[in-house]
Amino acid sequence: MNPHTPTPAAAESETATYAKVTWRLLPFLFICYVAAYLDRVNVGFAKLQMLSDLKFSESVYGLGAGIFFIGYFLFEVPSNILLHRVGARVWISRIMVTWALVSAASLFVKTPAMFYTLRFLLGVAEAGFFPGIVLYLTYWYPSSRRGRMNALFMIGIPVAGVVGGPLSGWIMQAFNGVHGLSNWQWLFLLEALPSLVLGILTLFMLPNGIRAASWLNEQEKQLLEANIARDEPAGADHSLRSVVSNGRVWRLAAIYFCCMMGLYGVSFYLPTLIKTAGVKNALDVGLFTAIPYAVAIVSMIFVARSSDRRNERRWHLALAGVAAAAGFYASTLHTGNLALALITLSVGTAGVLSMMPVFWTYPSSVLTGAAAAAGIAMINSIGNLAGFVSPSIIGWMKDVTHSTNAGLIVVAGALVVGAILTLTQRATAASAAESSSSEPHRA
């Protein structure tokens, strides 16, 4: 018998403890991510009116949407290292307040240079938030639970689409011209307010770690700490230097880049794709964009639970990537048919979003401590450069071909490459995430 297998009573106590942690942390982190992602991608809705108001081309929009990720890339690793040193509570609060202020300031955009500058600064402000939360969850949960916890946090992306689509469409329709501001200006202003409020609340809601959680008793703290200590993989790297020299980290960054090509292709262009399919009213565009994201919520939870239950990561990740590629490619064949476009875009969106919670079980199986802070940030920052490449390619190709189809085919190709990289990585790299914990896996 495995010496770490708990007795039924101990298992019940452990389940109750993790349920307590989850209900305390995940709802708040989830809401924060919804607000963060909404502020990052609401430019996709603003585009519907902003381009004609400011006389911006598709290439200007694509570059501006993507330049966010240059600032994000440059400041991601320093931000995550600072979070590890000063604590999640203060640093995540700082991130949210500054990005809310920069996002609201986007209503003052008049020229391409102003657009580029504010998008770059928004990336600087938000750098460290997503990898910081991924790192923060490793302080609380062993690897056998992280697939599901990552999914509960990351469904903030599709929920932002489900909620944000209709909300953005309504703002665009209801506030146009109010007090002399265009609808896209109101969009930036109003959707920044939740992030500002949540940033302030973070100071009171997030403990820095297990020891700082006043709502846990000593027995519960010891149980959580023992599971984290036992879960640390043998031979895991601890030094910052090991991050740069670790081939697994670079491969994971490449896989994540391919995943993000798909995510930001759909995030920045889904409203445009829906409009191209024949929907003209802004509110209707918002309502229809909610459909692919709603499908993705179900898919993310199902895939993450299946991956945890079977203790298998590689095939779940690769097959989700192939499904996403198939969906995006098929959508190029039905651009004039709303029903078929929604079905194929739903498959693509669900596939690419289902990759994320499974993918993020990998880095913590390879790195720990300060190296995990730097490694997770490095993987995320390199991967998110796709957020610059993907909309820039789609925007440029649309200017040249007057269609988004060529850009979507490039995105589909990138997802296939990501699936191939996943399946061809060394067995030890793949198995590390799948066998690093001796705790029994439960659905």
PDB file of N, CA and C in Angstrom, residues 260-353:
ATOM      1  N   MET A 260      -1.578  30.177 -27.941  1.00  0.00           N
ATOM      2  CA  MET A 260      -1.981  31.587 -27.882  1.00  0.00           C
ATOM      3  C   MET A 260      -2.256  32.168 -29.264  1.00  0.00           C
ATOM      4  N   MET A 261      -1.644  31.619 -30.308  1.00  0.00           N
ATOM      5  CA  MET A 261      -1.996  32.038 -31.668  1.00  0.00           C
ATOM      6  C   MET A 261      -3.488  31.846 -31.893  1.00  0.00           C
ATOM      7  N   GLY A 262      -4.010  30.717 -31.421  1.00  0.00           N
ATOM      8  CA  GLY A 262      -5.433  30.459 -31.566  1.00  0.00           C
ATOM      9  C   GLY A 262      -6.280  31.323 -30.654  1.00  0.00           C
ATOM     10  N   LEU A 263      -5.852  31.460 -29.397  1.00  0.00           N
ATOM     11  CA  LEU A 263      -6.654  32.215 -28.432  1.00  0.00           C
ATOM     12  C   LEU A 263      -6.838  33.666 -28.852  1.00  0.00           C
ATOM     13  N   TYR A 264      -5.747  34.319 -29.244  1.00  0.00           N
ATOM     14  CA  TYR A 264      -5.865  35.739 -29.556  1.00  0.00           C
ATOM     15  C   TYR A 264      -6.387  35.984 -30.965  1.00  0.00           C
ATOM     16  N   GLY A 265      -6.274  34.989 -31.824  1.00  0.00           N
ATOM     17  CA  GLY A 265      -6.947  35.105 -33.103  1.00  0.00           C
ATOM     18  C   GLY A 265      -8.443  35.232 -32.907  1.00  0.00           C
ATOM     19  N   VAL A 266      -9.006  34.388 -32.031  1.00  0.00           N
ATOM     20  CA  VAL A 266     -10.449  34.433 -31.792  1.00  0.00           C
ATOM     21  C   VAL A 266     -10.821  35.600 -30.873  1.00  0.00           C
ATOM     22  N   SER A 267      -9.979  35.920 -29.892  1.00  0.00           N
ATOM     23  CA  SER A 267     -10.323  36.973 -28.932  1.00  0.00           C
ATOM     24  C   SER A 267     -10.460  38.333 -29.597  1.00  0.00           C
ATOM     25  N   PHE A 268      -9.531  38.666 -30.490  1.00  0.00           N
ATOM     26  CA  PHE A 268      -9.530  39.984 -31.108  1.00  0.00           C
ATOM     27  C   PHE A 268     -10.383  40.075 -32.368  1.00  0.00           C
ATOM     28  N   TYR A 269     -10.758  38.926 -32.938  1.00  0.00           N
ATOM     29  CA  TYR A 269     -11.468  38.973 -34.216  1.00  0.00           C
ATOM     30  C   TYR A 269     -12.830  38.285 -34.214  1.00  0.00           C
ATOM     31  N   LEU A 270     -13.234  37.656 -33.103  1.00  0.00           N
ATOM     32  CA  LEU A 270     -14.536  36.989 -33.091  1.00  0.00           C
ATOM     33  C   LEU A 270     -15.682  37.953 -33.405  1.00  0.00           C
ATOM     34  N   PRO A 271     -15.734  39.159 -32.803  1.00  0.00           N
ATOM     35  CA  PRO A 271     -16.816  40.077 -33.191  1.00  0.00           C
ATOM     36  C   PRO A 271     -16.813  40.394 -34.685  1.00  0.00           C
ATOM     37  N   THR A 272     -15.624  40.565 -35.263  1.00  0.00           N
ATOM     38  CA  THR A 272     -15.532  40.836 -36.700  1.00  0.00           C
ATOM     39  C   THR A 272     -16.023  39.653 -37.513  1.00  0.00           C
ATOM     40  N   LEU A 273     -15.658  38.429 -37.090  1.00  0.00           N
ATOM     41  CA  LEU A 273     -16.089  37.233 -37.811  1.00  0.00           C
ATOM     42  C   LEU A 273     -17.606  37.068 -37.753  1.00  0.00           C
ATOM     43  N   ILE A 274     -18.202  37.371 -36.601  1.00  0.00           N
ATOM     44  CA  ILE A 274     -19.654  37.297 -36.468  1.00  0.00           C
ATOM     45  C   ILE A 274     -20.315  38.350 -37.357  1.00  0.00           C
ATOM     46  N   LYS A 275     -19.745  39.544 -37.368  1.00  0.00           N
ATOM     47  CA  LYS A 275     -20.301  40.607 -38.207  1.00  0.00           C
ATOM     48  C   LYS A 275     -20.209  40.236 -39.688  1.00  0.00           C
ATOM     49  N   THR A 276     -19.092  39.628 -40.077  1.00  0.00           N
ATOM     50  CA  THR A 276     -18.902  39.201 -41.463  1.00  0.00           C
ATOM     51  C   THR A 276     -19.925  38.145 -41.872  1.00  0.00           C
ATOM     52  N   ALA A 277     -20.364  37.343 -40.899  1.00  0.00           N
ATOM     53  CA  ALA A 277     -21.343  36.293 -41.195  1.00  0.00           C
ATOM     54  C   ALA A 277     -22.747  36.849 -41.412  1.00  0.00           C
ATOM     55  N   GLY A 278     -22.908  38.165 -41.243  1.00  0.00           N
ATOM     56  CA  GLY A 278     -24.193  38.771 -41.569  1.00  0.00           C
ATOM     57  C   GLY A 278     -24.903  39.466 -40.435  1.00  0.00           C
ATOM     58  N   VAL A 279     -24.286  39.561 -39.249  1.00  0.00           N
ATOM     59  CA  VAL A 279     -24.904  40.233 -38.101  1.00  0.00           C
ATOM     60  C   VAL A 279     -24.399  41.666 -38.052  1.00  0.00           C
ATOM     61  N   LYS A 280     -25.281  42.638 -38.095  1.00  0.00           N
ATOM     62  CA  LYS A 280     -24.854  44.040 -38.196  1.00  0.00           C
ATOM     63  C   LYS A 280     -25.029  44.810 -36.891  1.00  0.00           C
ATOM     64  N   ASN A 281     -26.105  44.540 -36.151  1.00  0.00           N
ATOM     65  CA  ASN A 281     -26.378  45.268 -34.920  1.00  0.00           C
ATOM     66  C   ASN A 281     -25.349  44.931 -33.845  1.00  0.00           C
ATOM     67  N   ALA A 282     -24.806  45.949 -33.150  1.00  0.00           N
ATOM     68  CA  ALA A 282     -23.734  45.726 -32.173  1.00  0.00           C
ATOM     69  C   ALA A 282     -24.179  44.819 -31.033  1.00  0.00           C
ATOM     70  N   LEU A 283     -25.410  45.004 -30.534  1.00  0.00           N
ATOM     71  CA  LEU A 283     -25.884  44.159 -29.445  1.00  0.00           C
ATOM     72  C   LEU A 283     -26.019  42.710 -29.906  1.00  0.00           C
ATOM     73  N   ASP A 284     -26.522  42.507 -31.119  1.00  0.00           N
ATOM     74  CA  ASP A 284     -26.655  41.147 -31.658  1.00  0.00           C
ATOM     75  C   ASP A 284     -25.286  40.488 -31.836  1.00  0.00           C
ATOM     76  N   VAL A 285     -24.298  41.264 -32.291  1.00  0.00           N
ATOM     77  CA  VAL A 285     -22.931  40.737 -32.397  1.00  0.00           C
ATOM     78  C   VAL A 285     -22.460  40.246 -31.036  1.00  0.00           C
ATOM     79  N   GLY A 286     -22.714  41.063 -30.008  1.00  0.00           N
ATOM     80  CA  GLY A 286     -22.307  40.685 -28.656  1.00  0.00           C
ATOM     81  C   GLY A 286     -22.985  39.414 -28.177  1.00  0.00           C
ATOM     82  N   LEU A 287     -24.274  39.283 -28.460  1.00  0.00           N
ATOM     83  CA  LEU A 287     -24.999  38.091 -28.029  1.00  0.00           C
ATOM     84  C   LEU A 287     -24.495  36.841 -28.742  1.00  0.00           C
ATOM     85  N   PHE A 288     -24.223  36.953 -30.035  1.00  0.00           N
ATOM     86  CA  PHE A 288     -23.744  35.788 -30.779  1.00  0.00           C
ATOM     87  C   PHE A 288     -22.315  35.398 -30.388  1.00  0.00           C
ATOM     88  N   THR A 289     -21.482  36.375 -30.028  1.00  0.00           N
ATOM     89  CA  THR A 289     -20.121  36.023 -29.609  1.00  0.00           C
ATOM     90  C   THR A 289     -20.116  35.241 -28.305  1.00  0.00           C
ATOM     91  N   ALA A 290     -21.185  35.329 -27.535  1.00  0.00           N
ATOM     92  CA  ALA A 290     -21.250  34.578 -26.283  1.00  0.00           C
ATOM     93  C   ALA A 290     -21.348  33.076 -26.526  1.00  0.00           C
ATOM     94  N   ILE A 291     -21.867  32.674 -27.682  1.00  0.00           N
ATOM     95  CA  ILE A 291     -22.123  31.244 -27.921  1.00  0.00           C
ATOM     96  C   ILE A 291     -20.839  30.410 -27.938  1.00  0.00           C
ATOM     97  N   PRO A 292     -19.809  30.766 -28.731  1.00  0.00           N
ATOM     98  CA  PRO A 292     -18.581  29.962 -28.697  1.00  0.00           C
ATOM     99  C   PRO A 292     -17.945  29.895 -27.308  1.00  0.00           C
ATOM    100  N   TYR A 293     -18.021  30.991 -26.561  1.00  0.00           N
ATOM    101  CA  TYR A 293     -17.427  30.997 -25.225  1.00  0.00           C
ATOM    102  C   TYR A 293     -18.228  30.133 -24.255  1.00  0.00           C
ATOM    103  N   ALA A 294     -19.545  30.103 -24.407  1.00  0.00           N
ATOM    104  CA  ALA A 294     -20.360  29.244 -23.550  1.00  0.00           C
ATOM    105  C   ALA A 294     -20.028  27.771 -23.788  1.00  0.00           C
ATOM    106  N   VAL A 295     -19.843  27.402 -25.051  1.00  0.00           N
ATOM    107  CA  VAL A 295     -19.437  26.030 -25.379  1.00  0.00           C
ATOM    108  C   VAL A 295     -18.063  25.726 -24.755  1.00  0.00           C
ATOM    109  N   ALA A 296     -17.174  26.717 -24.790  1.00  0.00           N
ATOM    110  CA  ALA A 296     -15.824  26.517 -24.263  1.00  0.00           C
ATOM    111  C   ALA A 296     -15.817  26.293 -22.754  1.00  0.00           C
ATOM    112  N   ILE A 297     -16.738  26.909 -22.027  1.00  0.00           N
ATOM    113  CA  ILE A 297     -16.802  26.707 -20.579  1.00  0.00           C
ATOM    114  C   ILE A 297     -17.018  25.228 -20.267  1.00  0.00           C
ATOM    115  N   VAL A 298     -17.994  24.614 -20.936  1.00  0.00           N
ATOM    116  CA  VAL A 298     -18.290  23.193 -20.720  1.00  0.00           C
ATOM    117  C   VAL A 298     -17.094  22.339 -21.121  1.00  0.00           C
ATOM    118  N   SER A 299     -16.500  22.666 -22.259  1.00  0.00           N
ATOM    119  CA  SER A 299     -15.374  21.886 -22.764  1.00  0.00           C
ATOM    120  C   SER A 299     -14.172  21.957 -21.829  1.00  0.00           C
ATOM    121  N   MET A 300     -13.850  23.153 -21.320  1.00  0.00           N
ATOM    122  CA  MET A 300     -12.694  23.309 -20.429  1.00  0.00           C
ATOM    123  C   MET A 300     -12.827  22.450 -19.177  1.00  0.00           C
ATOM    124  N   ILE A 301     -14.000  22.489 -18.564  1.00  0.00           N
ATOM    125  CA  ILE A 301     -14.216  21.716 -17.337  1.00  0.00           C
ATOM    126  C   ILE A 301     -14.138  20.223 -17.626  1.00  0.00           C
ATOM    127  N   PHE A 302     -14.768  19.796 -18.707  1.00  0.00           N
ATOM    128  CA  PHE A 302     -14.764  18.368 -19.062  1.00  0.00           C
ATOM    129  C   PHE A 302     -13.352  17.868 -19.334  1.00  0.00           C
ATOM    130  N   VAL A 303     -12.593  18.595 -20.151  1.00  0.00           N
ATOM    131  CA  VAL A 303     -11.244  18.154 -20.517  1.00  0.00           C
ATOM    132  C   VAL A 303     -10.322  18.150 -19.302  1.00  0.00           C
ATOM    133  N   ALA A 304     -10.403  19.205 -18.460  1.00  0.00           N
ATOM    134  CA  ALA A 304      -9.540  19.264 -17.275  1.00  0.00           C
ATOM    135  C   ALA A 304      -9.855  18.131 -16.302  1.00  0.00           C
ATOM    136  N   ARG A 305     -11.128  17.851 -16.065  1.00  0.00           N
ATOM    137  CA  ARG A 305     -11.506  16.756 -15.168  1.00  0.00           C
ATOM    138  C   ARG A 305     -11.058  15.409 -15.728  1.00  0.00           C
ATOM    139  N   SER A 306     -11.218  15.234 -17.038  1.00  0.00           N
ATOM    140  CA  SER A 306     -10.777  13.994 -17.664  1.00  0.00           C
ATOM    141  C   SER A 306      -9.271  13.826 -17.543  1.00  0.00           C
ATOM    142  N   SER A 307      -8.528  14.919 -17.737  1.00  0.00           N
ATOM    143  CA  SER A 307      -7.074  14.860 -17.649  1.00  0.00           C
ATOM    144  C   SER A 307      -6.615  14.516 -16.243  1.00  0.00           C
ATOM    145  N   ASP A 308      -7.240  15.121 -15.232  1.00  0.00           N
ATOM    146  CA  ASP A 308      -6.886  14.819 -13.845  1.00  0.00           C
ATOM    147  C   ASP A 308      -7.275  13.383 -13.486  1.00  0.00           C
ATOM    148  N   ARG A 309      -8.464  12.980 -13.894  1.00  0.00           N
ATOM    149  CA  ARG A 309      -8.957  11.645 -13.515  1.00  0.00           C
ATOM    150  C   ARG A 309      -8.092  10.547 -14.105  1.00  0.00           C
ATOM    151  N   ARG A 310      -7.660  10.739 -15.352  1.00  0.00           N
ATOM    152  CA  ARG A 310      -6.837   9.731 -16.017  1.00  0.00           C
ATOM    153  C   ARG A 310      -5.349   9.947 -15.777  1.00  0.00           C
ATOM    154  N   ASN A 311      -5.014  11.035 -15.080  1.00  0.00           N
ATOM    155  CA  ASN A 311      -3.605  11.348 -14.819  1.00  0.00           C
ATOM    156  C   ASN A 311      -2.823  11.382 -16.131  1.00  0.00           C
ATOM    157  N   GLU A 312      -3.411  12.011 -17.157  1.00  0.00           N
ATOM    158  CA  GLU A 312      -2.822  12.058 -18.491  1.00  0.00           C
ATOM    159  C   GLU A 312      -2.929  13.474 -19.027  1.00  0.00           C
ATOM    160  N   ARG A 313      -1.824  14.003 -19.552  1.00  0.00           N
ATOM    161  CA  ARG A 313      -1.806  15.396 -20.012  1.00  0.00           C
ATOM    162  C   ARG A 313      -1.569  15.503 -21.519  1.00  0.00           C
ATOM    163  N   ARG A 314      -0.639  14.710 -22.015  1.00  0.00           N
ATOM    164  CA  ARG A 314      -0.135  14.920 -23.364  1.00  0.00           C
ATOM    165  C   ARG A 314      -1.221  14.792 -24.430  1.00  0.00           C
ATOM    166  N   TRP A 315      -1.968  13.698 -24.402  1.00  0.00           N
ATOM    167  CA  TRP A 315      -2.980  13.487 -25.434  1.00  0.00           C
ATOM    168  C   TRP A 315      -4.153  14.447 -25.286  1.00  0.00           C
ATOM    169  N   HIS A 316      -4.512  14.762 -24.050  1.00  0.00           N
ATOM    170  CA  HIS A 316      -5.588  15.735 -23.845  1.00  0.00           C
ATOM    171  C   HIS A 316      -5.210  17.081 -24.460  1.00  0.00           C
ATOM    172  N   LEU A 317      -3.975  17.491 -24.253  1.00  0.00           N
ATOM    173  CA  LEU A 317      -3.514  18.780 -24.771  1.00  0.00           C
ATOM    174  C   LEU A 317      -3.441  18.760 -26.294  1.00  0.00           C
ATOM    175  N   ALA A 318      -2.863  17.714 -26.857  1.00  0.00           N
ATOM    176  CA  ALA A 318      -2.679  17.649 -28.302  1.00  0.00           C
ATOM    177  C   ALA A 318      -4.011  17.544 -29.046  1.00  0.00           C
ATOM    178  N   LEU A 319      -4.918  16.695 -28.556  1.00  0.00           N
ATOM    179  CA  LEU A 319      -6.196  16.525 -29.248  1.00  0.00           C
ATOM    180  C   LEU A 319      -7.052  17.782 -29.174  1.00  0.00           C
ATOM    181  N   ALA A 320      -6.957  18.509 -28.061  1.00  0.00           N
ATOM    182  CA  ALA A 320      -7.669  19.788 -27.975  1.00  0.00           C
ATOM    183  C   ALA A 320      -7.129  20.762 -29.023  1.00  0.00           C
ATOM    184  N   GLY A 321      -5.805  20.752 -29.236  1.00  0.00           N
ATOM    185  CA  GLY A 321      -5.202  21.616 -30.250  1.00  0.00           C
ATOM    186  C   GLY A 321      -5.637  21.253 -31.655  1.00  0.00           C
ATOM    187  N   VAL A 322      -5.718  19.969 -31.939  1.00  0.00           N
ATOM    188  CA  VAL A 322      -6.167  19.519 -33.264  1.00  0.00           C
ATOM    189  C   VAL A 322      -7.624  19.906 -33.494  1.00  0.00           C
ATOM    190  N   ALA A 323      -8.456  19.752 -32.464  1.00  0.00           N
ATOM    191  CA  ALA A 323      -9.864  20.141 -32.594  1.00  0.00           C
ATOM    192  C   ALA A 323      -9.991  21.635 -32.862  1.00  0.00           C
ATOM    193  N   ALA A 324      -9.178  22.434 -32.167  1.00  0.00           N
ATOM    194  CA  ALA A 324      -9.203  23.877 -32.379  1.00  0.00           C
ATOM    195  C   ALA A 324      -8.807  24.227 -33.810  1.00  0.00           C
ATOM    196  N   ALA A 325      -7.741  23.586 -34.296  1.00  0.00           N
ATOM    197  CA  ALA A 325      -7.280  23.841 -35.666  1.00  0.00           C
ATOM    198  C   ALA A 325      -8.363  23.485 -36.680  1.00  0.00           C
ATOM    199  N   ALA A 326      -9.008  22.339 -36.474  1.00  0.00           N
ATOM    200  CA  ALA A 326     -10.065  21.907 -37.397  1.00  0.00           C
ATOM    201  C   ALA A 326     -11.221  22.900 -37.399  1.00  0.00           C
ATOM    202  N   GLY A 327     -11.587  23.386 -36.202  1.00  0.00           N
ATOM    203  CA  GLY A 327     -12.690  24.337 -36.109  1.00  0.00           C
ATOM    204  C   GLY A 327     -12.394  25.644 -36.813  1.00  0.00           C
ATOM    205  N   PHE A 328     -11.193  26.188 -36.597  1.00  0.00           N
ATOM    206  CA  PHE A 328     -10.846  27.464 -37.220  1.00  0.00           C
ATOM    207  C   PHE A 328     -10.720  27.327 -38.736  1.00  0.00           C
ATOM    208  N   TYR A 329     -10.136  26.218 -39.187  1.00  0.00           N
ATOM    209  CA  TYR A 329     -10.029  26.025 -40.632  1.00  0.00           C
ATOM    210  C   TYR A 329     -11.419  25.887 -41.251  1.00  0.00           C
ATOM    211  N   ALA A 330     -12.282  25.100 -40.617  1.00  0.00           N
ATOM    212  CA  ALA A 330     -13.631  24.905 -41.156  1.00  0.00           C
ATOM    213  C   ALA A 330     -14.411  26.210 -41.193  1.00  0.00           C
ATOM    214  N   SER A 331     -14.117  27.121 -40.255  1.00  0.00           N
ATOM    215  CA  SER A 331     -14.853  28.396 -40.232  1.00  0.00           C
ATOM    216  C   SER A 331     -14.574  29.230 -41.474  1.00  0.00           C
ATOM    217  N   THR A 332     -13.403  29.020 -42.098  1.00  0.00           N
ATOM    218  CA  THR A 332     -13.084  29.784 -43.314  1.00  0.00           C
ATOM    219  C   THR A 332     -13.915  29.313 -44.504  1.00  0.00           C
ATOM    220  N   LEU A 333     -14.530  28.151 -44.385  1.00  0.00           N
ATOM    221  CA  LEU A 333     -15.334  27.609 -45.482  1.00  0.00           C
ATOM    222  C   LEU A 333     -16.787  28.056 -45.413  1.00  0.00           C
ATOM    223  N   HIS A 334     -17.149  28.738 -44.293  1.00  0.00           N
ATOM    224  CA  HIS A 334     -18.563  29.074 -44.077  1.00  0.00           C
ATOM    225  C   HIS A 334     -18.727  30.514 -43.599  1.00  0.00           C
ATOM    226  N   THR A 335     -17.956  31.428 -44.145  1.00  0.00           N
ATOM    227  CA  THR A 335     -17.972  32.805 -43.647  1.00  0.00           C
ATOM    228  C   THR A 335     -19.307  33.511 -43.888  1.00  0.00           C
ATOM    229  N   GLY A 336     -20.085  33.078 -44.873  1.00  0.00           N
ATOM    230  CA  GLY A 336     -21.350  33.741 -45.151  1.00  0.00           C
ATOM    231  C   GLY A 336     -22.546  33.080 -44.510  1.00  0.00           C
ATOM    232  N   ASN A 337     -22.329  31.988 -43.784  1.00  0.00           N
ATOM    233  CA  ASN A 337     -23.414  31.235 -43.161  1.00  0.00           C
ATOM    234  C   ASN A 337     -23.293  31.344 -41.652  1.00  0.00           C
ATOM    235  N   LEU A 338     -24.195  32.076 -41.020  1.00  0.00           N
ATOM    236  CA  LEU A 338     -24.076  32.354 -39.589  1.00  0.00           C
ATOM    237  C   LEU A 338     -24.105  31.086 -38.748  1.00  0.00           C
ATOM    238  N   ALA A 339     -25.036  30.178 -39.040  1.00  0.00           N
ATOM    239  CA  ALA A 339     -25.165  28.968 -38.232  1.00  0.00           C
ATOM    240  C   ALA A 339     -23.904  28.106 -38.296  1.00  0.00           C
ATOM    241  N   LEU A 340     -23.403  27.870 -39.517  1.00  0.00           N
ATOM    242  CA  LEU A 340     -22.197  27.054 -39.660  1.00  0.00           C
ATOM    243  C   LEU A 340     -20.971  27.770 -39.112  1.00  0.00           C
ATOM    244  N   ALA A 341     -20.924  29.089 -39.288  1.00  0.00           N
ATOM    245  CA  ALA A 341     -19.800  29.856 -38.725  1.00  0.00           C
ATOM    246  C   ALA A 341     -19.780  29.735 -37.208  1.00  0.00           C
ATOM    247  N   LEU A 342     -20.944  29.809 -36.563  1.00  0.00           N
ATOM    248  CA  LEU A 342     -21.015  29.687 -35.103  1.00  0.00           C
ATOM    249  C   LEU A 342     -20.601  28.296 -34.642  1.00  0.00           C
ATOM    250  N   ILE A 343     -21.019  27.254 -35.378  1.00  0.00           N
ATOM    251  CA  ILE A 343     -20.650  25.889 -34.996  1.00  0.00           C
ATOM    252  C   ILE A 343     -19.142  25.690 -35.091  1.00  0.00           C
ATOM    253  N   THR A 344     -18.550  26.090 -36.217  1.00  0.00           N
ATOM    254  CA  THR A 344     -17.113  25.868 -36.405  1.00  0.00           C
ATOM    255  C   THR A 344     -16.283  26.747 -35.472  1.00  0.00           C
ATOM    256  N   LEU A 345     -16.706  27.990 -35.264  1.00  0.00           N
ATOM    257  CA  LEU A 345     -15.982  28.865 -34.335  1.00  0.00           C
ATOM    258  C   LEU A 345     -16.125  28.383 -32.899  1.00  0.00           C
ATOM    259  N   SER A 346     -17.245  27.769 -32.576  1.00  0.00           N
ATOM    260  CA  SER A 346     -17.422  27.198 -31.236  1.00  0.00           C
ATOM    261  C   SER A 346     -16.465  26.038 -31.012  1.00  0.00           C
ATOM    262  N   VAL A 347     -16.318  25.185 -32.031  1.00  0.00           N
ATOM    263  CA  VAL A 347     -15.354  24.077 -31.913  1.00  0.00           C
ATOM    264  C   VAL A 347     -13.942  24.619 -31.746  1.00  0.00           C
ATOM    265  N   GLY A 348     -13.578  25.613 -32.560  1.00  0.00           N
ATOM    266  CA  GLY A 348     -12.243  26.190 -32.465  1.00  0.00           C
ATOM    267  C   GLY A 348     -11.991  26.841 -31.125  1.00  0.00           C
ATOM    268  N   THR A 349     -12.957  27.633 -30.645  1.00  0.00           N
ATOM    269  CA  THR A 349     -12.810  28.327 -29.367  1.00  0.00           C
ATOM    270  C   THR A 349     -12.741  27.338 -28.211  1.00  0.00           C
ATOM    271  N   ALA A 350     -13.618  26.341 -28.222  1.00  0.00           N
ATOM    272  CA  ALA A 350     -13.612  25.329 -27.158  1.00  0.00           C
ATOM    273  C   ALA A 350     -12.300  24.563 -27.144  1.00  0.00           C
ATOM    274  N   GLY A 351     -11.789  24.211 -28.321  1.00  0.00           N
ATOM    275  CA  GLY A 351     -10.537  23.464 -28.381  1.00  0.00           C
ATOM    276  C   GLY A 351      -9.366  24.241 -27.827  1.00  0.00           C
ATOM    277  N   VAL A 352      -9.222  25.481 -28.258  1.00  0.00           N
ATOM    278  CA  VAL A 352      -8.055  26.258 -27.829  1.00  0.00           C
ATOM    279  C   VAL A 352      -8.129  26.600 -26.344  1.00  0.00           C
ATOM    280  N   LEU A 353      -9.322  26.874 -25.832  1.00  0.00           N
ATOM    281  CA  LEU A 353      -9.427  27.186 -24.410  1.00  0.00           C
ATOM    282  C   LEU A 353      -9.272  25.946 -23.539  1.00  0.00           C
TER     283      LEU A 353
END
